[in-house]
Amino acid sequence: MVKVIETPDAPPAIGPYSQGIQFGNMLITSGQIPIEPESGSLSEDIKDQAHQCLKNIKAVLEASGYTMNHVRKATVFVKDMNDFTDINEVYKQYFSMPYPARSLVEVARLPKDVKIEIEVIASKD
């Protein structure tokens, strides 16, 4: 059975997609950009943007009964690989050992010209 996950605690989808999809013991989130869901505001600072992406991910996970500890894989898209250290500094505040598998790739452009977007795959074992 497939369940669509939607929460007002994360920004609404800006296209034809769901914030998350749960099936069986798995949850896959769509990429979360660093928009603050209540105000729609967007910081220019990469650390602030990384925090907001992860807060949005956490909200989608919690809306379906998952936690950050259930994340098995994260994919991080960034506009500037020079932000790698700052992103890692924030990222490690949301995850603990054993850290999820992760890919971090530099891309030419992201929605709304943000600096970072993060998506995750979570599983309840």
PDB file of C-alpha atoms in Angstrom:
ATOM      1  CA  MET A   1       0.000   0.000   0.000  1.00  0.00           C
ATOM      2  CA  VAL A   2       1.303   3.457  -0.947  1.00  0.00           C
ATOM      3  CA  LYS A   3       0.597   6.406   1.330  1.00  0.00           C
ATOM      4  CA  VAL A   4       1.128  10.051   0.387  1.00  0.00           C
ATOM      5  CA  ILE A   5       2.765  12.082   3.155  1.00  0.00           C
ATOM      6  CA  GLU A   6       1.871  15.747   3.449  1.00  0.00           C
ATOM      7  CA  THR A   7       2.440  18.100   6.372  1.00  0.00           C
ATOM      8  CA  PRO A   8       2.006  21.847   6.876  1.00  0.00           C
ATOM      9  CA  ASP A   9       5.287  21.723   8.843  1.00  0.00           C
ATOM     10  CA  ALA A  10       7.256  21.526   5.571  1.00  0.00           C
ATOM     11  CA  PRO A  11       6.849  23.699   2.463  1.00  0.00           C
ATOM     12  CA  PRO A  12       4.072  22.575   0.122  1.00  0.00           C
ATOM     13  CA  ALA A  13       5.068  20.964  -3.160  1.00  0.00           C
ATOM     14  CA  ILE A  14       5.705  23.533  -5.903  1.00  0.00           C
ATOM     15  CA  GLY A  15       4.942  21.034  -8.646  1.00  0.00           C
ATOM     16  CA  PRO A  16       3.179  17.741  -9.339  1.00  0.00           C
ATOM     17  CA  TYR A  17       4.842  15.698  -6.596  1.00  0.00           C
ATOM     18  CA  SER A  18       4.317  14.641  -2.975  1.00  0.00           C
ATOM     19  CA  GLN A  19       6.391  15.722   0.022  1.00  0.00           C
ATOM     20  CA  GLY A  20       6.895  12.036   0.713  1.00  0.00           C
ATOM     21  CA  ILE A  21       5.706   8.571  -0.229  1.00  0.00           C
ATOM     22  CA  GLN A  22       5.505   5.712   2.242  1.00  0.00           C
ATOM     23  CA  PHE A  23       5.258   2.085   1.171  1.00  0.00           C
ATOM     24  CA  GLY A  24       5.792  -0.906   3.398  1.00  0.00           C
ATOM     25  CA  ASN A  25       8.491   0.012   5.873  1.00  0.00           C
ATOM     26  CA  MET A  26      10.069   2.601   3.536  1.00  0.00           C
ATOM     27  CA  LEU A  27       9.632   6.345   3.216  1.00  0.00           C
ATOM     28  CA  ILE A  28      11.079   8.407   0.390  1.00  0.00           C
ATOM     29  CA  THR A  29      10.985  12.188   0.604  1.00  0.00           C
ATOM     30  CA  SER A  30      11.018  14.581  -2.277  1.00  0.00           C
ATOM     31  CA  GLY A  31      13.877  17.033  -2.285  1.00  0.00           C
ATOM     32  CA  GLN A  32      13.351  19.633   0.407  1.00  0.00           C
ATOM     33  CA  ILE A  33      14.558  23.151  -0.252  1.00  0.00           C
ATOM     34  CA  PRO A  34      15.253  25.642   2.545  1.00  0.00           C
ATOM     35  CA  ILE A  35      11.955  27.493   2.589  1.00  0.00           C
ATOM     36  CA  GLU A  36      10.525  28.167   6.036  1.00  0.00           C
ATOM     37  CA  PRO A  37       7.020  26.671   5.748  1.00  0.00           C
ATOM     38  CA  GLU A  38       5.038  29.249   7.761  1.00  0.00           C
ATOM     39  CA  SER A  39       6.500  32.459   6.370  1.00  0.00           C
ATOM     40  CA  GLY A  40       7.882  31.272   3.039  1.00  0.00           C
ATOM     41  CA  SER A  41      11.131  33.068   3.894  1.00  0.00           C
ATOM     42  CA  LEU A  42      14.529  32.031   2.618  1.00  0.00           C
ATOM     43  CA  SER A  43      17.911  32.848   4.170  1.00  0.00           C
ATOM     44  CA  GLU A  44      20.927  33.536   1.967  1.00  0.00           C
ATOM     45  CA  ASP A  45      23.337  31.841   4.416  1.00  0.00           C
ATOM     46  CA  ILE A  46      24.325  28.261   3.486  1.00  0.00           C
ATOM     47  CA  LYS A  47      24.284  27.047   7.096  1.00  0.00           C
ATOM     48  CA  ASP A  48      20.799  28.473   7.616  1.00  0.00           C
ATOM     49  CA  GLN A  49      19.673  26.884   4.363  1.00  0.00           C
ATOM     50  CA  ALA A  50      21.108  23.486   5.349  1.00  0.00           C
ATOM     51  CA  HIS A  51      19.366  23.693   8.740  1.00  0.00           C
ATOM     52  CA  GLN A  52      16.024  24.548   7.116  1.00  0.00           C
ATOM     53  CA  CYS A  53      16.295  21.708   4.579  1.00  0.00           C
ATOM     54  CA  LEU A  54      16.910  19.261   7.395  1.00  0.00           C
ATOM     55  CA  LYS A  55      14.095  20.708   9.521  1.00  0.00           C
ATOM     56  CA  ASN A  56      11.773  20.239   6.537  1.00  0.00           C
ATOM     57  CA  ILE A  57      13.002  16.646   6.061  1.00  0.00           C
ATOM     58  CA  LYS A  58      12.444  15.983   9.773  1.00  0.00           C
ATOM     59  CA  ALA A  59       8.876  17.337   9.526  1.00  0.00           C
ATOM     60  CA  VAL A  60       8.016  15.028   6.615  1.00  0.00           C
ATOM     61  CA  LEU A  61       9.531  12.052   8.444  1.00  0.00           C
ATOM     62  CA  GLU A  62       7.678  12.826  11.672  1.00  0.00           C
ATOM     63  CA  ALA A  63       4.376  13.242   9.805  1.00  0.00           C
ATOM     64  CA  SER A  64       4.601   9.545   9.002  1.00  0.00           C
ATOM     65  CA  GLY A  65       5.981   8.272  12.300  1.00  0.00           C
ATOM     66  CA  TYR A  66       9.651   8.186  11.273  1.00  0.00           C
ATOM     67  CA  THR A  67      12.648   9.944  12.821  1.00  0.00           C
ATOM     68  CA  MET A  68      16.027  11.054  11.537  1.00  0.00           C
ATOM     69  CA  ASN A  69      17.384   7.780  12.966  1.00  0.00           C
ATOM     70  CA  HIS A  70      15.385   5.911  10.317  1.00  0.00           C
ATOM     71  CA  VAL A  71      17.220   7.650   7.437  1.00  0.00           C
ATOM     72  CA  ARG A  72      19.333   5.166   5.479  1.00  0.00           C
ATOM     73  CA  LYS A  73      20.356   7.321   2.487  1.00  0.00           C
ATOM     74  CA  ALA A  74      20.566  11.064   1.884  1.00  0.00           C
ATOM     75  CA  THR A  75      21.225  12.885  -1.350  1.00  0.00           C
ATOM     76  CA  VAL A  76      22.404  16.481  -1.098  1.00  0.00           C
ATOM     77  CA  PHE A  77      22.414  18.812  -4.097  1.00  0.00           C
ATOM     78  CA  VAL A  78      24.482  22.017  -3.784  1.00  0.00           C
ATOM     79  CA  LYS A  79      25.205  24.966  -6.022  1.00  0.00           C
ATOM     80  CA  ASP A  80      28.767  25.376  -4.728  1.00  0.00           C
ATOM     81  CA  MET A  81      31.018  22.527  -3.599  1.00  0.00           C
ATOM     82  CA  ASN A  82      32.991  25.095  -1.600  1.00  0.00           C
ATOM     83  CA  ASP A  83      30.105  24.948   0.920  1.00  0.00           C
ATOM     84  CA  PHE A  84      30.930  21.289   1.696  1.00  0.00           C
ATOM     85  CA  THR A  85      32.504  21.972   5.129  1.00  0.00           C
ATOM     86  CA  ASP A  86      29.690  24.263   6.287  1.00  0.00           C
ATOM     87  CA  ILE A  87      27.074  21.750   5.147  1.00  0.00           C
ATOM     88  CA  ASN A  88      28.836  18.906   7.001  1.00  0.00           C
ATOM     89  CA  GLU A  89      28.938  21.023  10.165  1.00  0.00           C
ATOM     90  CA  VAL A  90      25.154  21.397  10.071  1.00  0.00           C
ATOM     91  CA  TYR A  91      24.436  17.887   8.766  1.00  0.00           C
ATOM     92  CA  LYS A  92      26.155  16.144  11.672  1.00  0.00           C
ATOM     93  CA  GLN A  93      23.810  17.940  14.104  1.00  0.00           C
ATOM     94  CA  TYR A  94      20.864  15.968  12.656  1.00  0.00           C
ATOM     95  CA  PHE A  95      22.407  12.510  12.339  1.00  0.00           C
ATOM     96  CA  SER A  96      24.403  10.222  14.594  1.00  0.00           C
ATOM     97  CA  MET A  97      26.507   7.102  14.133  1.00  0.00           C
ATOM     98  CA  PRO A  98      26.025   5.041  12.136  1.00  0.00           C
ATOM     99  CA  TYR A  99      25.510   7.871   9.675  1.00  0.00           C
ATOM    100  CA  PRO A 100      23.259   7.210   6.684  1.00  0.00           C
ATOM    101  CA  ALA A 101      24.862   6.641   3.315  1.00  0.00           C
ATOM    102  CA  ARG A 102      25.102   9.939   1.415  1.00  0.00           C
ATOM    103  CA  SER A 103      25.826  11.479  -1.935  1.00  0.00           C
ATOM    104  CA  LEU A 104      26.616  15.195  -2.241  1.00  0.00           C
ATOM    105  CA  VAL A 105      26.789  16.626  -5.738  1.00  0.00           C
ATOM    106  CA  GLU A 106      27.217  20.083  -7.189  1.00  0.00           C
ATOM    107  CA  VAL A 107      24.522  21.125  -9.639  1.00  0.00           C
ATOM    108  CA  ALA A 108      24.094  24.106 -11.933  1.00  0.00           C
ATOM    109  CA  ARG A 109      20.790  25.325 -10.522  1.00  0.00           C
ATOM    110  CA  LEU A 110      18.143  24.441  -7.943  1.00  0.00           C
ATOM    111  CA  PRO A 111      14.472  25.454  -7.603  1.00  0.00           C
ATOM    112  CA  LYS A 112      13.980  29.069  -6.503  1.00  0.00           C
ATOM    113  CA  ASP A 113      17.764  29.493  -6.884  1.00  0.00           C
ATOM    114  CA  VAL A 114      18.436  28.047  -3.430  1.00  0.00           C
ATOM    115  CA  LYS A 115      21.931  26.878  -2.523  1.00  0.00           C
ATOM    116  CA  ILE A 116      20.987  23.387  -1.299  1.00  0.00           C
ATOM    117  CA  GLU A 117      18.316  20.697  -1.618  1.00  0.00           C
ATOM    118  CA  ILE A 118      18.189  17.418   0.340  1.00  0.00           C
ATOM    119  CA  GLU A 119      16.168  14.220  -0.150  1.00  0.00           C
ATOM    120  CA  VAL A 120      16.227  11.062   1.958  1.00  0.00           C
ATOM    121  CA  ILE A 121      15.204   7.433   2.012  1.00  0.00           C
ATOM    122  CA  ALA A 122      14.134   6.102   5.404  1.00  0.00           C
ATOM    123  CA  SER A 123      13.351   2.603   6.573  1.00  0.00           C
ATOM    124  CA  LYS A 124      11.951   1.012   9.696  1.00  0.00           C
ATOM    125  CA  ASP A 125      13.805  -2.264  10.090  1.00  0.00           C
TER     126      ASP A 125
END
